[in-house]
């Protein structure tokens, strides 16, 4: 995710980074521990403010994917609302609703808040 | 507030002089030398804590923070001075990461968790050279904690791949390559 272009030594190799993002999906989160996921999410937050539209897009997609994954975990713990719950019946037991909420509040929402406080252009993404 | 500003400014002006080393530089040099001699496990753990304190994002330099707050993004003549401060902090982080890599062989699995918890927040905004050091460190950690393999593959495969391709490009530049070039030029 920090690939350097072979053509321009000082520049990032955007294509390789985007391909790396493609590899990370819900299955990756299921297999990974919270700590390992945080490494990827930190990289993701870094790329969300990238000047490259490709990188921003990939990072935003991954964040959305993590939020969907979080919803799955939360729904698994509350089966009454299980629109997403069925997808992660085999999810690793290490992921709990509390931990997922903690990441959403203390990491993702925190950084969104920091970005808003810093100002600049805020783009609404559907 | 005002005295705080002048104290900060004086401190950073001093720091900008080449004869004066920035805060932490001398310490990190000593620590780097120590890392070559660290072998006792109990000492290594304490030493790791010291190194991690250089990387801990929650520990901020109060002088630096107050100066940045006062500058508040406006264009002052000493803006380059602030840039120098950032470079200094990047250097310290990079050196601390390299020093940790030197002692990984003496650390146990329990330390990997502590290291990852400190290092991972740096990935949110660290410069590229620090990011590369983090990738190298994660790669070294994966040798004692195999569960890191997948993450390391994602984080460092491309770094290694891009450098490898760059190096392989240079590998074709041999004596024969120069001879071929010379012959091609002569033919023209």
mmCIF file of C-alpha atoms in Angstrom, chain A residues 1-4 6 9 12 16 19-20 23-24 28 31 35-36 38-40 42-43 45-46 107 111, chain B residues 113 116-117 120 123-126 128 131-132 135 147-148 151 153-155 158-159 161-163 165-166:
data_model
loop_
_atom_site.group_PDB
_atom_site.id
_atom_site.type_symbol
_atom_site.label_atom_id
_atom_site.label_comp_id
_atom_site.label_asym_id
_atom_site.label_seq_id
_atom_site.Cartn_x
_atom_site.Cartn_y
_atom_site.Cartn_z
ATOM 1 C CA UNK A 1 0.000 0.000 0.000
ATOM 2 C CA UNK A 2 3.034 2.206 -0.002
ATOM 3 C CA UNK A 3 4.219 1.067 -3.400
ATOM 4 C CA UNK A 4 6.639 3.339 -5.179
ATOM 5 C CA UNK A 6 9.129 2.107 -10.893
ATOM 6 C CA UNK A 9 10.994 6.783 -7.872
ATOM 7 C CA UNK A 12 3.495 6.124 -5.436
ATOM 8 C CA UNK A 16 -0.508 -1.480 -7.237
ATOM 9 C CA UNK A 19 -4.964 -3.687 -6.500
ATOM 10 C CA UNK A 20 -3.983 -4.143 -2.850
ATOM 11 C CA UNK A 23 -7.662 -7.896 -2.022
ATOM 12 C CA UNK A 24 -9.162 -6.622 1.226
ATOM 13 C CA UNK A 28 -10.071 -10.502 5.193
ATOM 14 C CA UNK A 31 -9.755 -13.782 9.287
ATOM 15 C CA UNK A 35 -5.054 -5.235 15.799
ATOM 16 C CA UNK A 36 -4.207 -6.328 12.267
ATOM 17 C CA UNK A 38 -6.316 -1.426 12.564
ATOM 18 C CA UNK A 39 -3.082 -1.444 10.563
ATOM 19 C CA UNK A 40 -5.067 -1.630 7.329
ATOM 20 C CA UNK A 42 -4.885 3.374 9.439
ATOM 21 C CA UNK A 43 -3.464 3.090 5.937
ATOM 22 C CA UNK A 45 -7.478 6.816 6.616
ATOM 23 C CA UNK A 46 -4.152 8.046 5.177
ATOM 24 C CA UNK A 107 -11.140 5.556 15.206
ATOM 25 C CA UNK A 111 -10.796 10.812 12.101
ATOM 26 C CA UNK B 113 1.150 -6.625 20.238
ATOM 27 C CA UNK B 116 1.764 -2.877 16.672
ATOM 28 C CA UNK B 117 -0.467 -0.838 18.996
ATOM 29 C CA UNK B 120 -0.276 1.396 13.677
ATOM 30 C CA UNK B 123 0.247 4.980 9.530
ATOM 31 C CA UNK B 124 -2.590 7.532 9.606
ATOM 32 C CA UNK B 125 -0.312 10.441 8.714
ATOM 33 C CA UNK B 126 3.359 9.398 8.643
ATOM 34 C CA UNK B 128 6.606 7.802 3.191
ATOM 35 C CA UNK B 131 5.865 4.170 6.387
ATOM 36 C CA UNK B 132 8.564 2.139 4.658
ATOM 37 C CA UNK B 135 6.575 -2.014 6.698
ATOM 38 C CA UNK B 147 -0.406 -14.415 12.245
ATOM 39 C CA UNK B 148 0.931 -11.158 10.821
ATOM 40 C CA UNK B 151 -1.169 -8.059 6.823
ATOM 41 C CA UNK B 153 1.908 -9.293 2.612
ATOM 42 C CA UNK B 154 -0.657 -6.552 1.927
ATOM 43 C CA UNK B 155 1.439 -3.788 3.466
ATOM 44 C CA UNK B 158 4.054 -4.013 -3.102
ATOM 45 C CA UNK B 159 6.877 -2.059 -1.528
ATOM 46 C CA UNK B 161 7.793 -5.724 -5.416
ATOM 47 C CA UNK B 162 8.238 -2.201 -6.686
ATOM 48 C CA UNK B 163 11.779 -1.976 -5.364
ATOM 49 C CA UNK B 165 11.344 -4.450 -10.142
ATOM 50 C CA UNK B 166 13.402 -1.297 -9.936
#
